[in-house]
Amino acid sequence: GAYDYEDSTLSASQTPFILNLETWFVSDKMFVPIHRLFVVVQAADSLLKLVSELKQIAIFPGFASLDDHVDRNFAESTNRKLSRIGEEVAESHYYSSVSPHEASE
């Protein structure tokens, strides 16, 4: 099988390039650098995942504050419109309930 970056262990059966240690490695000295290479690749992949998670943590709170700002603006706009409509309805009701003779006085 292919090397699984999620798995923290390294074995010959997991690596795509090393099918049989006796066939591919002439001596034990060659195993150490290649094993270190895979460890470095695995560490780099883990570091990239960590950086990605940190970016998401840094970005999403920004979206939350943006959502709060939009919600506040929407609420303020809605309150202004409702207040204006209420004033117009009250004024309309006042003028419709007052007789023309009373309004001229």
mmCIF file of C-alpha atoms in Angstrom:
data_model
loop_
_atom_site.group_PDB
_atom_site.id
_atom_site.type_symbol
_atom_site.label_atom_id
_atom_site.label_comp_id
_atom_site.label_asym_id
_atom_site.label_seq_id
_atom_site.Cartn_x
_atom_site.Cartn_y
_atom_site.Cartn_z
ATOM 1 C CA GLY A 1 0.000 0.000 0.000
ATOM 2 C CA ALA A 2 0.950 3.624 -0.341
ATOM 3 C CA TYR A 3 2.476 5.542 2.540
ATOM 4 C CA ASP A 4 -0.283 7.000 4.685
ATOM 5 C CA TYR A 5 0.690 10.442 5.977
ATOM 6 C CA GLU A 6 -1.882 10.182 8.764
ATOM 7 C CA ASP A 7 -0.126 7.115 10.177
ATOM 8 C CA SER A 8 2.854 7.865 12.402
ATOM 9 C CA THR A 9 4.575 4.528 11.747
ATOM 10 C CA LEU A 10 6.791 3.728 8.796
ATOM 11 C CA SER A 11 7.181 0.243 7.388
ATOM 12 C CA ALA A 12 8.338 -1.180 4.100
ATOM 13 C CA SER A 13 4.818 -2.255 3.179
ATOM 14 C CA GLN A 14 3.519 1.317 3.598
ATOM 15 C CA THR A 15 6.035 3.100 1.407
ATOM 16 C CA PRO A 16 5.425 3.373 -2.334
ATOM 17 C CA PHE A 17 9.131 3.183 -3.217
ATOM 18 C CA ILE A 18 10.380 0.482 -0.840
ATOM 19 C CA LEU A 19 8.666 -2.823 -1.570
ATOM 20 C CA ASN A 20 11.246 -5.146 -0.076
ATOM 21 C CA LEU A 21 14.057 -3.954 2.180
ATOM 22 C CA GLU A 22 16.407 -6.800 1.179
ATOM 23 C CA THR A 23 15.973 -5.985 -2.522
ATOM 24 C CA TRP A 24 16.167 -2.212 -2.389
ATOM 25 C CA PHE A 25 18.723 -1.575 0.349
ATOM 26 C CA VAL A 26 22.252 -2.785 -0.195
ATOM 27 C CA SER A 27 23.175 -2.008 3.396
ATOM 28 C CA ASP A 28 21.594 -0.725 6.596
ATOM 29 C CA LYS A 29 23.419 2.562 6.035
ATOM 30 C CA MET A 30 21.055 3.447 3.178
ATOM 31 C CA PHE A 31 17.961 2.803 5.261
ATOM 32 C CA VAL A 32 18.669 5.576 7.770
ATOM 33 C CA PRO A 33 18.767 8.503 5.278
ATOM 34 C CA ILE A 34 15.672 7.261 3.442
ATOM 35 C CA HIS A 35 13.833 6.681 6.702
ATOM 36 C CA ARG A 36 14.802 10.198 7.794
ATOM 37 C CA LEU A 37 13.542 11.532 4.468
ATOM 38 C CA PHE A 38 10.127 9.968 5.079
ATOM 39 C CA VAL A 39 10.078 11.312 8.638
ATOM 40 C CA VAL A 40 10.883 14.800 7.313
ATOM 41 C CA VAL A 41 8.144 14.519 4.675
ATOM 42 C CA GLN A 42 5.694 13.372 7.335
ATOM 43 C CA ALA A 43 6.723 16.251 9.628
ATOM 44 C CA ALA A 44 6.375 18.759 6.782
ATOM 45 C CA ASP A 45 2.892 17.446 6.001
ATOM 46 C CA SER A 46 1.914 17.733 9.663
ATOM 47 C CA LEU A 47 3.300 21.271 9.750
ATOM 48 C CA LEU A 48 1.296 22.230 6.653
ATOM 49 C CA LYS A 49 -1.865 20.875 8.280
ATOM 50 C CA LEU A 50 -1.117 22.856 11.440
ATOM 51 C CA VAL A 51 -0.553 26.061 9.454
ATOM 52 C CA SER A 52 -3.819 25.470 7.600
ATOM 53 C CA GLU A 53 -5.693 25.011 10.883
ATOM 54 C CA LEU A 54 -4.098 28.156 12.323
ATOM 55 C CA LYS A 55 -5.146 30.120 9.234
ATOM 56 C CA GLN A 56 -8.725 28.901 9.664
ATOM 57 C CA ILE A 57 -8.683 29.869 13.338
ATOM 58 C CA ALA A 58 -7.385 33.337 12.414
ATOM 59 C CA ILE A 59 -9.866 33.825 9.550
ATOM 60 C CA PHE A 60 -13.109 32.544 11.042
ATOM 61 C CA PRO A 61 -13.213 34.918 14.035
ATOM 62 C CA GLY A 62 -12.930 37.719 11.471
ATOM 63 C CA PHE A 63 -16.013 36.363 9.757
ATOM 64 C CA ALA A 64 -17.834 36.179 13.082
ATOM 65 C CA SER A 65 -17.152 39.856 13.817
ATOM 66 C CA LEU A 66 -18.188 40.722 10.262
ATOM 67 C CA ASP A 67 -21.449 38.811 10.780
ATOM 68 C CA ASP A 68 -22.030 40.704 14.041
ATOM 69 C CA HIS A 69 -21.439 44.013 12.265
ATOM 70 C CA VAL A 70 -23.880 43.100 9.473
ATOM 71 C CA ASP A 71 -26.474 41.951 12.031
ATOM 72 C CA ARG A 72 -26.122 45.217 13.991
ATOM 73 C CA ASN A 73 -26.466 47.340 10.848
ATOM 74 C CA PHE A 74 -29.482 45.322 9.731
ATOM 75 C CA ALA A 75 -31.134 45.692 13.156
ATOM 76 C CA GLU A 76 -30.485 49.456 13.224
ATOM 77 C CA SER A 77 -31.834 49.874 9.694
ATOM 78 C CA THR A 78 -34.920 47.815 10.543
ATOM 79 C CA ASN A 79 -35.546 49.851 13.704
ATOM 80 C CA ARG A 80 -35.269 53.146 11.759
ATOM 81 C CA LYS A 81 -37.713 51.902 9.116
ATOM 82 C CA LEU A 82 -40.184 50.627 11.729
ATOM 83 C CA SER A 83 -39.958 53.920 13.611
ATOM 84 C CA ARG A 84 -40.600 55.918 10.426
ATOM 85 C CA ILE A 85 -43.551 53.675 9.479
ATOM 86 C CA GLY A 86 -44.955 54.016 13.015
ATOM 87 C CA GLU A 87 -44.723 57.819 12.807
ATOM 88 C CA GLU A 88 -46.401 57.842 9.384
ATOM 89 C CA VAL A 89 -49.221 55.566 10.613
ATOM 90 C CA ALA A 90 -49.742 57.702 13.735
ATOM 91 C CA GLU A 91 -49.800 60.881 11.659
ATOM 92 C CA SER A 92 -52.180 59.337 9.134
ATOM 93 C CA HIS A 93 -54.450 58.085 11.915
ATOM 94 C CA TYR A 94 -54.418 61.512 13.594
ATOM 95 C CA TYR A 95 -55.390 63.364 10.414
ATOM 96 C CA SER A 96 -58.055 60.801 9.505
ATOM 97 C CA SER A 97 -59.663 61.046 12.961
ATOM 98 C CA VAL A 98 -59.702 64.872 13.130
ATOM 99 C CA SER A 99 -62.580 66.639 11.398
ATOM 100 C CA PRO A 100 -61.662 69.312 8.829
ATOM 101 C CA HIS A 101 -63.168 71.988 11.096
ATOM 102 C CA GLU A 102 -60.922 70.922 14.034
ATOM 103 C CA ALA A 103 -57.828 70.777 11.883
ATOM 104 C CA SER A 104 -58.221 74.412 10.762
ATOM 105 C CA GLU A 105 -58.373 75.698 14.316
#
